[in-house]
C-alpha positions as a Markdown table, in Angstrom:
| # | Residue | x | y | z |
|---|---|---|---|---|
| 1 | Unk | 0.1 | 0.3 | -0.2 |
| 2 | Unk | 1.5 | 3.4 | -1.1 |
| 3 | Unk | 2.1 | 5.6 | 2.5 |
| 4 | Unk | 1.3 | 8.8 | 1.0 |
| 5 | Unk | -2.1 | 7.2 | -0.5 |
| 6 | Unk | -2.9 | 6.0 | 2.8 |
| 7 | Unk | -2.2 | 9.1 | 5.0 |
| 8 | Unk | -4.1 | 11.2 | 2.2 |
| 9 | Unk | -7.4 | 9.0 | 3.0 |
| 10 | Unk | -7.0 | 9.8 | 6.6 |
| 11 | Unk | -6.7 | 13.7 | 6.3 |
| 12 | Unk | -9.8 | 13.6 | 3.8 |
| 13 | Unk | -11.6 | 11.4 | 6.5 |
| 14 | Unk | -10.2 | 14.0 | 9.5 |
| 15 | Unk | -11.1 | 16.8 | 7.4 |
| 16 | Unk | -14.6 | 15.7 | 7.2 |
| 17 | Unk | -15.0 | 14.5 | 10.4 |
| 18 | Unk | -14.4 | 17.8 | 11.8 |
| 19 | Unk | -16.1 | 20.3 | 8.8 |
| 20 | Unk | -17.6 | 18.5 | 7.0 |
| 21 | Unk | -21.0 | 18.5 | 4.6 |
| 22 | Unk | -23.6 | 19.5 | 7.0 |
| 23 | Unk | -27.1 | 17.6 | 5.1 |
| 24 | Unk | -30.7 | 19.4 | 5.4 |
| 25 | Unk | -31.7 | 22.9 | 4.7 |
| 26 | Unk | -29.9 | 25.7 | 6.3 |
| 27 | Unk | -32.1 | 27.8 | 8.6 |
| 28 | Unk | -33.8 | 30.8 | 7.7 |
| 29 | Unk | -36.7 | 32.6 | 9.7 |
| 30 | Unk | -39.8 | 32.8 | 8.6 |
| 31 | Unk | -41.1 | 36.1 | 6.9 |
| 32 | Unk | -43.8 | 37.8 | 9.1 |
| 33 | Unk | -45.3 | 41.2 | 7.1 |
| 34 | Unk | -45.4 | 43.7 | 9.9 |
| 35 | Unk | -47.3 | 46.7 | 9.8 |
| 36 | Unk | -45.4 | 50.7 | 9.4 |
| 37 | Unk | -47.2 | 51.6 | 12.5 |
| 38 | Unk | -49.7 | 50.9 | 15.4 |
| 39 | Unk | -53.2 | 52.1 | 14.2 |
| 40 | Unk | -53.8 | 53.7 | 17.8 |
| 41 | Unk | -50.3 | 54.6 | 18.2 |
| 42 | Unk | -51.2 | 58.5 | 17.4 |
| 43 | Unk | -54.2 | 58.4 | 19.8 |
| 44 | Unk | -53.2 | 58.5 | 23.4 |
| 45 | Unk | -50.0 | 60.3 | 24.7 |
| 46 | Unk | -46.8 | 61.5 | 22.7 |
| 47 | Unk | -46.3 | 57.8 | 21.5 |
| 48 | Unk | -44.1 | 59.1 | 18.3 |
| 49 | Unk | -41.7 | 61.0 | 20.5 |
| 50 | Unk | -41.2 | 58.4 | 23.0 |
| 51 | Unk | -38.0 | 57.0 | 22.0 |
| 52 | Unk | -37.6 | 52.7 | 22.6 |
| 53 | Unk | -34.2 | 52.9 | 23.5 |
| 54 | Unk | -34.7 | 56.3 | 26.1 |
| 55 | Unk | -32.8 | 56.2 | 29.6 |
| 56 | Unk | -35.1 | 54.2 | 31.6 |
| 57 | Unk | -34.5 | 50.5 | 32.2 |
| 58 | Unk | -36.8 | 48.9 | 30.3 |
| 59 | Unk | -36.1 | 45.5 | 32.3 |
| 60 | Unk | -37.8 | 46.7 | 35.8 |
| 61 | Unk | -40.9 | 48.5 | 33.5 |
| 62 | Unk | -43.1 | 48.9 | 36.6 |
| 63 | Unk | -40.5 | 51.8 | 37.8 |
| 64 | Unk | -42.5 | 54.2 | 35.4 |
| 65 | Unk | -45.7 | 54.0 | 38.0 |
| 66 | Unk | -43.5 | 55.3 | 41.2 |
| 67 | Unk | -44.5 | 53.1 | 43.4 |
| 68 | Unk | -41.8 | 51.7 | 45.3 |
| 69 | Unk | -44.3 | 48.9 | 47.2 |
| 70 | Unk | -44.8 | 47.4 | 43.9 |
| 71 | Unk | -41.6 | 47.4 | 43.0 |
| 72 | Unk | -40.4 | 45.5 | 45.8 |
| 73 | Unk | -43.3 | 43.0 | 45.6 |
| 74 | Unk | -42.1 | 42.3 | 42.0 |
| 75 | Unk | -38.0 | 41.6 | 42.9 |
| 76 | Unk | -40.0 | 39.3 | 45.2 |
| 77 | Unk | -41.5 | 37.6 | 42.5 |
| 78 | Unk | -38.9 | 37.3 | 40.2 |
| 79 | Unk | -37.1 | 35.3 | 43.4 |
| 80 | Unk | -39.2 | 33.6 | 45.2 |
| 81 | Unk | -42.5 | 32.4 | 42.7 |
| 82 | Unk | -42.2 | 28.8 | 42.2 |
| 83 | Unk | -43.5 | 28.9 | 38.5 |
| 84 | Unk | -40.6 | 31.0 | 37.4 |
| 85 | Unk | -38.2 | 28.3 | 39.1 |
| 86 | Unk | -40.0 | 25.9 | 37.5 |
| 87 | Unk | -39.0 | 27.2 | 34.2 |
| 88 | Unk | -35.6 | 28.0 | 35.5 |
| 89 | Unk | -35.5 | 24.3 | 36.0 |
| 90 | Unk | -36.7 | 23.7 | 32.6 |
| 91 | Unk | -34.3 | 25.8 | 30.9 |
| 92 | Unk | -31.4 | 24.1 | 32.9 |
| 93 | Unk | -33.1 | 20.9 | 31.4 |
| 94 | Unk | -32.6 | 22.1 | 27.9 |
| 95 | Unk | -29.2 | 23.5 | 28.6 |
| 96 | Unk | -28.4 | 20.0 | 29.9 |
| 97 | Unk | -29.3 | 18.2 | 26.5 |
| 98 | Unk | -27.1 | 20.8 | 24.3 |
| 99 | Unk | -24.1 | 19.0 | 26.3 |
| 100 | Unk | -25.2 | 15.5 | 25.5 |
| 101 | Unk | -26.0 | 16.0 | 22.2 |
| 102 | Unk | -22.5 | 17.9 | 21.9 |
| 103 | Unk | -20.8 | 15.0 | 23.9 |
| 104 | Unk | -21.5 | 13.1 | 20.3 |
| 105 | Unk | -18.4 | 14.7 | 18.5 |
| 106 | Unk | -16.2 | 12.9 | 20.7 |
| 107 | Unk | -15.1 | 9.8 | 20.5 |
| 108 | Unk | -16.3 | 7.2 | 23.5 |
| 109 | Unk | -13.4 | 5.4 | 26.1 |
| 110 | Unk | -14.3 | 2.6 | 28.4 |
| 111 | Unk | -12.0 | 0.4 | 30.3 |
| 112 | Unk | -13.1 | -3.0 | 32.6 |
| 113 | Unk | -11.6 | -5.6 | 34.4 |
| 114 | Unk | -12.4 | -9.4 | 34.9 |
| 115 | Unk | -11.2 | -12.5 | 35.9 |
| 116 | Unk | -12.7 | -16.4 | 35.5 |
| 117 | Unk | -11.9 | -19.3 | 36.3 |
| 118 | Unk | -12.1 | -21.4 | 32.9 |
| 119 | Unk | -12.3 | -25.7 | 32.7 |
| 120 | Unk | -12.2 | -26.9 | 29.2 |
| 121 | Unk | -14.3 | -30.1 | 28.7 |
| 122 | Unk | -12.0 | -33.2 | 27.9 |
| 123 | Unk | -13.8 | -33.8 | 24.7 |
| 124 | Unk | -13.8 | -30.8 | 23.2 |
| 125 | Unk | -12.1 | -30.8 | 19.3 |
| 126 | Unk | -8.6 | -30.0 | 18.8 |
| 127 | Unk | -7.6 | -29.4 | 22.5 |
| 128 | Unk | -4.1 | -29.1 | 23.1 |
| 129 | Unk | -2.4 | -32.8 | 24.0 |
| 130 | Unk | -1.2 | -32.0 | 27.5 |
| 131 | Unk | -2.9 | -28.6 | 28.2 |
| 132 | Unk | -4.5 | -27.7 | 31.7 |
| 133 | Unk | -8.4 | -28.7 | 31.8 |
| 134 | Unk | -8.6 | -26.0 | 34.5 |
| 135 | Unk | -7.1 | -22.4 | 34.2 |
| 136 | Unk | -7.9 | -18.4 | 35.1 |
| 137 | Unk | -8.3 | -15.8 | 32.6 |
| 138 | Unk | -7.5 | -12.1 | 33.7 |
| 139 | Unk | -8.5 | -9.3 | 31.3 |
| 140 | Unk | -8.3 | -5.5 | 31.3 |
| 141 | Unk | -9.5 | -4.6 | 28.2 |
| 142 | Unk | -9.6 | -0.6 | 26.7 |
| 143 | Unk | -12.2 | 0.3 | 24.0 |
| 144 | Unk | -12.3 | 3.6 | 21.8 |
| 145 | Unk | -14.8 | 4.3 | 19.3 |
| 146 | Unk | -15.4 | 7.1 | 17.2 |
| 147 | Unk | -18.2 | 7.7 | 14.3 |
| 148 | Unk | -17.5 | 11.1 | 12.3 |
| 149 | Unk | -19.8 | 13.2 | 11.6 |
| 150 | Unk | -19.6 | 12.8 | 8.3 |
| 151 | Unk | -22.9 | 14.0 | 7.3 |
| 152 | Unk | -23.7 | 16.3 | 10.1 |
| 153 | Unk | -26.2 | 14.4 | 12.0 |
| 154 | Unk | -24.7 | 15.3 | 15.1 |
| 155 | Unk | -24.0 | 19.1 | 14.5 |
| 156 | Unk | -27.8 | 19.2 | 13.2 |
| 157 | Unk | -28.8 | 17.6 | 16.5 |
| 158 | Unk | -26.8 | 20.0 | 18.4 |
| 159 | Unk | -28.3 | 22.6 | 16.4 |
| 160 | Unk | -31.5 | 21.6 | 17.1 |
| 161 | Unk | -30.7 | 21.2 | 20.7 |
| 162 | Unk | -29.6 | 24.7 | 21.2 |
| 163 | Unk | -32.5 | 26.2 | 19.4 |
| 164 | Unk | -34.5 | 24.2 | 22.1 |
| 165 | Unk | -32.6 | 25.3 | 24.9 |
| 166 | Unk | -33.1 | 29.1 | 23.8 |
| 167 | Unk | -37.0 | 28.5 | 23.2 |
| 168 | Unk | -36.9 | 27.7 | 27.2 |
| 169 | Unk | -34.9 | 30.3 | 27.8 |
| 170 | Unk | -37.3 | 32.6 | 26.3 |
| 171 | Unk | -40.3 | 30.9 | 27.6 |
| 172 | Unk | -38.8 | 31.3 | 31.1 |
| 173 | Unk | -38.5 | 35.2 | 30.4 |
| 174 | Unk | -42.4 | 35.0 | 29.1 |
| 175 | Unk | -43.2 | 33.5 | 32.4 |
| 176 | Unk | -41.5 | 35.8 | 34.5 |
| 177 | Unk | -43.0 | 38.6 | 32.0 |
| 178 | Unk | -46.5 | 37.1 | 32.6 |
| 179 | Unk | -46.1 | 36.7 | 36.4 |
| 180 | Unk | -44.9 | 40.0 | 37.0 |
| 181 | Unk | -47.1 | 41.8 | 34.7 |
| 182 | Unk | -50.0 | 39.6 | 36.6 |
| 183 | Unk | -49.0 | 40.9 | 39.6 |
| 184 | Unk | -48.3 | 44.7 | 38.6 |
| 185 | Unk | -52.6 | 44.0 | 37.5 |
| 186 | Unk | -53.6 | 42.7 | 40.4 |
| 187 | Unk | -51.7 | 45.4 | 42.7 |
| 188 | Unk | -53.7 | 48.0 | 40.9 |
| 189 | Unk | -56.9 | 46.4 | 40.9 |
| 190 | Unk | -56.3 | 46.0 | 44.9 |
| 191 | Unk | -55.4 | 49.8 | 44.5 |
| 192 | Unk | -58.6 | 50.4 | 42.9 |
| 193 | Unk | -60.4 | 49.6 | 45.6 |
| 194 | Unk | -58.6 | 51.3 | 47.9 |
| 195 | Unk | -59.9 | 54.1 | 45.9 |
| 196 | Unk | -63.4 | 52.9 | 45.6 |
| 197 | Unk | -63.2 | 52.7 | 49.6 |
| 198 | Unk | -61.5 | 56.1 | 50.3 |
| 199 | Unk | -65.0 | 57.4 | 48.1 |
| 200 | Unk | -67.0 | 55.3 | 50.1 |
| 201 | Unk | -65.8 | 56.6 | 53.4 |
| 202 | Unk | -66.5 | 60.1 | 51.8 |
| 203 | Unk | -70.0 | 59.3 | 51.2 |
| 204 | Unk | -70.9 | 57.1 | 54.5 |
| 205 | Unk | -69.9 | 60.7 | 56.1 |
| 206 | Unk | -71.9 | 62.7 | 53.6 |
| 207 | Unk | -75.2 | 60.3 | 53.7 |
| 208 | Unk | -74.9 | 60.5 | 57.8 |
| 209 | Unk | -75.1 | 64.4 | 57.0 |
| 210 | Unk | -77.9 | 63.5 | 55.4 |
| 211 | Unk | -79.9 | 61.1 | 58.0 |
| 212 | Unk | -78.9 | 63.7 | 60.7 |
| 213 | Unk | -81.0 | 66.6 | 58.4 |
| 214 | Unk | -84.1 | 64.3 | 57.9 |
| 215 | Unk | -84.3 | 63.6 | 61.9 |
| 216 | Unk | -84.0 | 67.1 | 62.6 |
| 217 | Unk | -86.9 | 68.1 | 59.9 |
| 218 | Unk | -88.8 | 65.2 | 61.3 |
| 219 | Unk | -88.6 | 66.4 | 64.7 |
| 220 | Unk | -89.8 | 70.2 | 63.4 |
| 221 | Unk | -92.2 | 68.7 | 61.4 |
| 222 | Unk | -90.7 | 69.4 | 57.9 |
| 223 | Unk | -90.3 | 65.8 | 57.0 |
| 224 | Unk | -91.8 | 62.6 | 57.6 |
| 225 | Unk | -90.8 | 59.2 | 58.7 |
| 226 | Unk | -90.5 | 57.8 | 55.6 |
| 227 | Unk | -87.7 | 60.4 | 54.9 |
| 228 | Unk | -86.1 | 59.5 | 57.9 |
| 229 | Unk | -85.9 | 55.5 | 56.7 |
| 230 | Unk | -85.1 | 56.4 | 53.0 |
| 231 | Unk | -82.0 | 58.1 | 54.8 |
| 232 | Unk | -81.2 | 55.0 | 56.7 |
| 233 | Unk | -81.7 | 52.3 | 54.1 |
| 234 | Unk | -79.1 | 55.0 | 51.7 |
| 235 | Unk | -76.8 | 54.9 | 54.6 |
| 236 | Unk | -76.9 | 51.3 | 55.5 |
| 237 | Unk | -76.9 | 50.0 | 51.7 |
| 238 | Unk | -73.9 | 51.9 | 50.8 |
| 239 | Unk | -72.2 | 50.7 | 54.3 |
| 240 | Unk | -72.6 | 47.2 | 53.0 |
| 241 | Unk | -71.0 | 48.0 | 49.6 |
| 242 | Unk | -68.4 | 49.4 | 51.6 |
| 243 | Unk | -67.8 | 46.2 | 53.5 |
| 244 | Unk | -68.2 | 43.8 | 50.7 |
| 245 | Unk | -65.1 | 45.6 | 48.8 |
| 246 | Unk | -63.0 | 43.7 | 51.4 |
| 247 | Unk | -64.5 | 40.5 | 50.2 |
| 248 | Unk | -62.4 | 41.2 | 46.7 |
| 249 | Unk | -59.6 | 43.3 | 48.1 |
| 250 | Unk | -58.7 | 39.8 | 50.5 |
| 251 | Unk | -58.8 | 38.0 | 47.2 |
| 252 | Unk | -56.9 | 40.4 | 45.6 |
| 253 | Unk | -54.2 | 40.4 | 48.2 |
| 254 | Unk | -53.8 | 36.4 | 48.5 |
| 255 | Unk | -53.3 | 36.3 | 44.8 |
| 256 | Unk | -50.0 | 38.1 | 45.5 |
| 257 | Unk | -49.1 | 36.6 | 48.0 |
| 258 | Unk | -48.7 | 33.4 | 45.8 |
| 259 | Unk | -46.7 | 35.4 | 43.1 |
| 260 | Unk | -44.1 | 36.4 | 45.7 |
| 261 | Unk | -43.9 | 33.0 | 46.7 |
| 262 | Unk | -45.8 | 33.6 | 50.5 |
| 263 | Unk | -48.1 | 31.6 | 52.7 |
| 264 | Unk | -51.6 | 34.1 | 52.4 |
| 265 | Unk | -52.0 | 34.0 | 55.9 |
| 266 | Unk | -50.6 | 36.8 | 57.5 |
| 267 | Unk | -49.7 | 38.4 | 54.4 |
| 268 | Unk | -51.0 | 42.4 | 53.9 |
| 269 | Unk | -51.1 | 45.4 | 51.8 |
| 270 | Unk | -51.7 | 48.5 | 53.8 |
| 271 | Unk | -54.3 | 50.4 | 52.4 |
| 272 | Unk | -53.4 | 53.3 | 49.3 |
| 273 | Unk | -56.1 | 54.6 | 46.8 |
| 274 | Unk | -54.6 | 54.8 | 42.9 |
| 275 | Unk | -54.6 | 58.5 | 41.7 |
| 276 | Unk | -53.8 | 59.9 | 38.5 |
| 277 | Unk | -53.4 | 59.3 | 34.8 |
| 278 | Unk | -51.0 | 56.6 | 33.5 |
| 279 | Unk | -47.7 | 57.3 | 32.3 |
| 280 | Unk | -46.8 | 57.4 | 29.0 |
| 281 | Unk | -45.5 | 53.8 | 27.5 |
| 282 | Unk | -43.3 | 54.0 | 24.3 |
| 283 | Unk | -44.3 | 51.7 | 21.0 |
| 284 | Unk | -41.5 | 51.6 | 19.0 |
| 285 | Unk | -42.9 | 50.0 | 15.4 |
| 286 | Unk | -44.6 | 47.1 | 15.1 |
| 287 | Unk | -41.8 | 45.0 | 13.2 |
| 288 | Unk | -39.6 | 45.6 | 16.7 |
| 289 | Unk | -42.1 | 43.6 | 18.5 |
| 290 | Unk | -40.4 | 40.3 | 17.0 |
| 291 | Unk | -37.2 | 41.3 | 19.0 |
| 292 | Unk | -39.1 | 42.2 | 22.1 |
| 293 | Unk | -41.8 | 39.5 | 23.1 |
| 294 | Unk | -40.2 | 36.5 | 24.6 |
| 295 | Unk | -43.1 | 34.6 | 23.4 |
| 296 | Unk | -42.2 | 35.2 | 19.8 |
| 297 | Unk | -38.8 | 34.2 | 20.0 |
| 298 | Unk | -39.5 | 30.9 | 21.4 |
| 299 | Unk | -42.1 | 30.2 | 18.3 |
| 300 | Unk | -39.0 | 31.3 | 16.5 |
| 301 | Unk | -36.5 | 29.5 | 17.9 |
| 302 | Unk | -38.6 | 26.3 | 18.1 |
| 303 | Unk | -39.1 | 26.6 | 14.0 |
| 304 | Unk | -35.2 | 26.7 | 14.3 |
| 305 | Unk | -35.2 | 23.7 | 16.1 |
| 306 | Unk | -37.7 | 22.0 | 13.6 |
| 307 | Unk | -35.7 | 22.7 | 10.4 |
| 308 | Unk | -32.1 | 21.2 | 11.8 |
| 309 | Unk | -34.3 | 18.1 | 12.6 |
| 310 | Unk | -34.7 | 17.6 | 9.1 |
| 311 | Unk | -31.0 | 17.7 | 8.5 |
| 312 | Unk | -30.8 | 14.6 | 11.1 |
| 313 | Unk | -33.6 | 12.8 | 9.4 |
| 314 | Unk | -31.9 | 12.7 | 6.2 |
| 315 | Unk | -28.8 | 11.8 | 7.5 |
| 316 | Unk | -30.1 | 8.6 | 7.8 |
| 317 | Unk | -29.9 | 7.9 | 4.0 |
| 318 | Unk | -26.0 | 8.0 | 4.5 |
| 319 | Unk | -23.5 | 5.5 | 5.3 |
| 320 | Unk | -22.3 | 5.0 | 9.0 |
| 321 | Unk | -18.7 | 4.8 | 9.5 |
| 322 | Unk | -17.1 | 4.1 | 12.9 |
| 323 | Unk | -13.1 | 4.1 | 13.6 |
| 324 | Unk | -12.8 | 1.9 | 17.0 |
| 325 | Unk | -9.8 | 0.6 | 18.4 |
| 326 | Unk | -9.6 | -2.5 | 21.4 |
| 327 | Unk | -6.8 | -3.2 | 23.0 |
| 328 | Unk | -5.5 | -4.2 | 26.7 |
| 329 | Unk | -3.7 | -6.7 | 28.6 |
| 330 | Unk | -5.4 | -10.6 | 29.1 |
| 331 | Unk | -2.8 | -13.6 | 31.1 |
| 332 | Unk | -3.5 | -16.9 | 32.7 |
| 333 | Unk | -1.5 | -15.4 | 36.0 |
| 334 | Unk | -2.8 | -12.2 | 37.8 |
| 335 | Unk | 1.4 | -11.4 | 38.1 |
| 336 | Unk | 2.0 | -11.6 | 34.3 |
| 337 | Unk | -1.0 | -9.4 | 33.8 |
| 338 | Unk | 1.0 | -6.1 | 33.5 |
| 339 | Unk | 3.7 | -7.9 | 31.1 |
| 340 | Unk | 4.3 | -6.6 | 27.8 |
| 341 | Unk | 4.2 | -10.3 | 26.0 |
| 342 | Unk | 0.4 | -10.1 | 27.5 |
| 343 | Unk | -0.7 | -7.1 | 25.4 |
| 344 | Unk | -3.1 | -7.0 | 22.9 |
| 345 | Unk | -4.5 | -4.6 | 20.5 |
| 346 | Unk | -6.7 | -4.1 | 17.2 |
| 347 | Unk | -7.6 | -1.2 | 15.6 |
| 348 | Unk | -9.6 | -0.3 | 11.8 |
| 349 | Unk | -12.7 | 1.8 | 11.0 |
| 350 | Unk | -15.8 | -0.3 | 9.9 |
| 351 | Unk | -19.0 | 1.0 | 7.8 |
| 352 | Unk | -22.4 | 0.3 | 7.3 |
| 353 | Unk | -25.1 | 1.1 | 4.5 |
| 354 | Unk | -28.9 | 0.6 | 5.3 |
| 355 | Unk | -30.4 | -0.9 | 2.0 |
| 356 | Unk | -33.9 | -1.5 | 2.7 |
| 357 | Unk | -36.0 | 0.1 | 5.8 |
| 358 | Unk | -39.3 | 0.0 | 3.7 |
| 359 | Unk | -39.9 | 3.9 | 3.7 |
| 360 | Unk | -39.1 | 4.4 | 7.3 |
| 361 | Unk | -36.5 | 7.1 | 6.6 |
| 362 | Unk | -38.6 | 8.4 | 4.1 |
| 363 | Unk | -41.6 | 9.1 | 6.7 |
| 364 | Unk | -39.1 | 9.8 | 9.6 |
| 365 | Unk | -38.3 | 13.2 | 7.1 |
| 366 | Unk | -41.6 | 14.1 | 5.9 |
| 367 | Unk | -42.5 | 13.9 | 10.0 |
| 368 | Unk | -40.2 | 16.4 | 10.4 |
| 369 | Unk | -40.8 | 18.8 | 7.6 |
| 370 | Unk | -44.4 | 18.5 | 8.8 |
| 371 | Unk | -43.2 | 19.7 | 12.2 |
| 372 | Unk | -41.3 | 22.8 | 10.7 |
| 373 | Unk | -44.5 | 23.6 | 8.6 |
| 374 | Unk | -46.2 | 23.2 | 12.1 |
| 375 | Unk | -43.8 | 25.6 | 14.0 |
| 376 | Unk | -44.1 | 28.0 | 11.2 |
| 377 | Unk | -47.6 | 28.3 | 11.2 |
| 378 | Unk | -47.6 | 28.3 | 15.2 |
| 379 | Unk | -45.0 | 31.2 | 15.0 |
| 380 | Unk | -46.7 | 33.2 | 12.8 |
| 381 | Unk | -50.0 | 33.2 | 14.5 |
| 382 | Unk | -47.8 | 33.9 | 17.5 |
| 383 | Unk | -46.9 | 37.4 | 16.1 |
| 384 | Unk | -50.7 | 37.8 | 14.7 |
| 385 | Unk | -51.4 | 37.5 | 18.2 |
| 386 | Unk | -48.8 | 39.8 | 19.5 |
| 387 | Unk | -50.1 | 42.5 | 17.5 |
| 388 | Unk | -53.3 | 41.9 | 18.4 |
| 389 | Unk | -52.3 | 42.4 | 22.0 |
| 390 | Unk | -50.7 | 45.7 | 21.7 |
| 391 | Unk | -53.5 | 47.1 | 19.5 |
| 392 | Unk | -55.9 | 45.7 | 21.6 |
| 393 | Unk | -54.2 | 47.9 | 24.8 |
| 394 | Unk | -53.5 | 50.8 | 22.8 |
| 395 | Unk | -57.3 | 50.8 | 21.6 |
| 396 | Unk | -58.5 | 50.2 | 25.5 |
| 397 | Unk | -55.9 | 53.6 | 26.6 |
| 398 | Unk | -57.3 | 55.5 | 23.9 |
| 399 | Unk | -61.0 | 55.1 | 24.5 |
| 400 | Unk | -61.2 | 55.0 | 28.6 |
| 401 | Unk | -59.3 | 58.2 | 28.5 |
| 402 | Unk | -62.0 | 59.5 | 26.5 |
| 403 | Unk | -64.6 | 57.7 | 28.5 |
| 404 | Unk | -63.0 | 59.2 | 31.7 |
| 405 | Unk | -63.4 | 62.6 | 30.4 |
| 406 | Unk | -67.4 | 62.0 | 29.8 |
| 407 | Unk | -67.3 | 60.3 | 33.1 |
| 408 | Unk | -65.7 | 63.4 | 34.9 |
| 409 | Unk | -68.2 | 65.9 | 33.4 |
| 410 | Unk | -71.1 | 63.2 | 34.6 |
| 411 | Unk | -69.8 | 63.3 | 37.8 |
| 412 | Unk | -69.4 | 67.2 | 38.2 |
| 413 | Unk | -72.9 | 67.5 | 36.6 |
| 414 | Unk | -73.9 | 64.9 | 39.5 |
| 415 | Unk | -72.4 | 66.9 | 42.7 |
| 416 | Unk | -73.9 | 70.0 | 41.5 |
| 417 | Unk | -77.3 | 68.4 | 40.8 |
| 418 | Unk | -77.0 | 66.9 | 44.6 |
| 419 | Unk | -76.5 | 70.0 | 45.7 |
| 420 | Unk | -78.6 | 72.0 | 44.3 |
| 421 | Unk | -82.0 | 69.2 | 45.3 |
| 422 | Unk | -79.8 | 69.3 | 49.0 |
| 423 | Unk | -80.7 | 73.1 | 49.3 |
| 424 | Unk | -84.1 | 73.0 | 47.8 |
| 425 | Unk | -84.9 | 70.1 | 50.8 |
| 426 | Unk | -83.7 | 72.5 | 53.0 |
| 427 | Unk | -85.9 | 74.8 | 52.2 |
| 428 | Unk | -88.9 | 72.8 | 52.1 |
| 429 | Unk | -89.0 | 73.1 | 48.1 |
| 430 | Unk | -88.2 | 69.6 | 46.9 |
| 431 | Unk | -89.3 | 66.0 | 48.1 |
| 432 | Unk | -86.4 | 63.9 | 49.7 |
| 433 | Unk | -86.8 | 61.3 | 47.3 |
| 434 | Unk | -85.6 | 64.2 | 44.8 |
| 435 | Unk | -82.1 | 64.2 | 47.3 |
| 436 | Unk | -82.0 | 60.2 | 47.3 |
| 437 | Unk | -82.4 | 60.0 | 43.6 |
| 438 | Unk | -79.7 | 62.4 | 43.1 |
| 439 | Unk | -77.5 | 60.8 | 45.7 |
| 440 | Unk | -77.5 | 57.8 | 44.3 |
| 441 | Unk | -76.8 | 58.8 | 40.7 |
| 442 | Unk | -73.9 | 60.8 | 41.9 |
| 443 | Unk | -72.5 | 57.7 | 43.9 |
| 444 | Unk | -73.0 | 55.8 | 40.6 |
| 445 | Unk | -71.0 | 58.3 | 38.3 |
| 446 | Unk | -67.8 | 58.4 | 41.4 |
| 447 | Unk | -67.8 | 54.7 | 41.1 |
| 448 | Unk | -67.7 | 54.4 | 37.4 |
| 449 | Unk | -65.0 | 57.3 | 37.3 |
| 450 | Unk | -62.9 | 55.7 | 39.9 |
| 451 | Unk | -62.9 | 52.4 | 38.4 |
| 452 | Unk | -62.1 | 54.2 | 35.6 |
| 453 | Unk | -58.8 | 55.3 | 37.1 |
| 454 | Unk | -57.6 | 51.5 | 38.0 |
| 455 | Unk | -58.8 | 50.0 | 34.5 |
| 456 | Unk | -56.5 | 52.8 | 32.5 |
| 457 | Unk | -53.1 | 52.4 | 34.8 |
| 458 | Unk | -54.5 | 48.1 | 34.3 |
| 459 | Unk | -54.6 | 48.9 | 30.3 |
| 460 | Unk | -51.2 | 50.7 | 30.4 |
| 461 | Unk | -49.4 | 47.4 | 32.6 |
| 462 | Unk | -50.9 | 45.2 | 30.0 |
| 463 | Unk | -49.5 | 47.4 | 27.0 |
| 464 | Unk | -45.9 | 46.9 | 28.8 |
| 465 | Unk | -46.8 | 43.2 | 28.8 |
| 466 | Unk | -47.9 | 43.3 | 25.2 |
| 467 | Unk | -44.9 | 45.0 | 23.9 |
| 468 | Unk | -42.5 | 42.5 | 25.9 |
| 469 | Unk | -41.5 | 44.4 | 29.0 |
| 470 | Unk | -38.5 | 45.9 | 27.8 |
| 471 | Unk | -36.9 | 42.2 | 26.8 |
| 472 | Unk | -34.7 | 41.6 | 23.8 |
| 473 | Unk | -33.8 | 38.7 | 21.8 |
| 474 | Unk | -30.1 | 40.0 | 22.6 |
| 475 | Unk | -30.9 | 38.2 | 26.5 |
| 476 | Unk | -31.0 | 34.7 | 24.6 |
| 477 | Unk | -28.4 | 32.5 | 25.5 |
| 478 | Unk | -25.8 | 32.1 | 23.0 |
| 479 | Unk | -23.6 | 28.8 | 23.8 |
């Protein structure tokens, strides 16, 4: 055999093994059309002037509400929530699978040891004359095996595992965003109940004064027992509404306790009413959403993983080549096991090719292609849903702002009507029913206005969640 020719074959095999061809399609992210701008982005606040890359730490997106207690709760949620912890462990598992896939690029080495007492049958054919029937055999084998990745099956598997690990990391970010967003929404809803409670306390004071007025007028013969009973009924009914808020508030507190990883028993958040308008949230352009939503990133990485699996399936059509070597020492005497004469070895390549499998490999390739098509469809659906989420919250903020303006006018008119009816009642120019009706309308309008304060701030938090909460694909692990 020509040594140069032999060494050339070895070099060619090594080149294929280290950087050889990779069967299957190379990945290209699916195209998704994005609108140039959100339809409601110019109708609420100064959206165009708010730059996406401003100086605000968008990772801690809740800080724009300037509520220290909310910030403290968000930090506790990130560190103690059990669903986030479970998602983190899921990512760790995916990371370990990548390491497992990478290990297939390298040889496997195993060593063992055996000692056995053997007996040869006296009637064994071709038994050497005078040989002992009983003997010991001591064996220490060493095996080395390596299957070069000539067709890229292992590298495609690593590519698939890595993409899956990135998808799991994005799922972790999505879980964190969802739970921290749920915490913010629940927190604002609780603060909204505190605003309702503040309103009802003020109303109870006003109704108590009205009841006292009817009682005084009754003593002076200017009112009736019916007026006093109606005032009493109105006061107690409003007090019942105030008490009922305690049920909802306790439920919100308990929900927040679970989100921050604490028992609901003994958990309490001090009362503090909501106030003010929601802050302006920069939206950017729709195309940026593809890089800012972790759930979109997770779907896109699933497409990449499925695409790599096609190469793994197609590699099964090519021969399997294995480089192997076995060696060790063997002797019938323990004292001679490590003598040079006891050494034995063998080395050489082997190759095999499957000639007939009744269409199994073809079905596996078709299955991998269908998986990629499914993942692509789910990715595009996720993108469309993300655009819808942003548009929903932008529309909600725009409409709720208009509604709050109109509702405040209703509150002002109801207050004025109540003041006038009370004045007329004091002067004996109106029945108490007129006062009762106007006070009921005023309370209804005031509660609606208070509810809108909470709804607007909740909508702004949900918009931040829809925009990804400051996350970006740059945060995905690369190795």
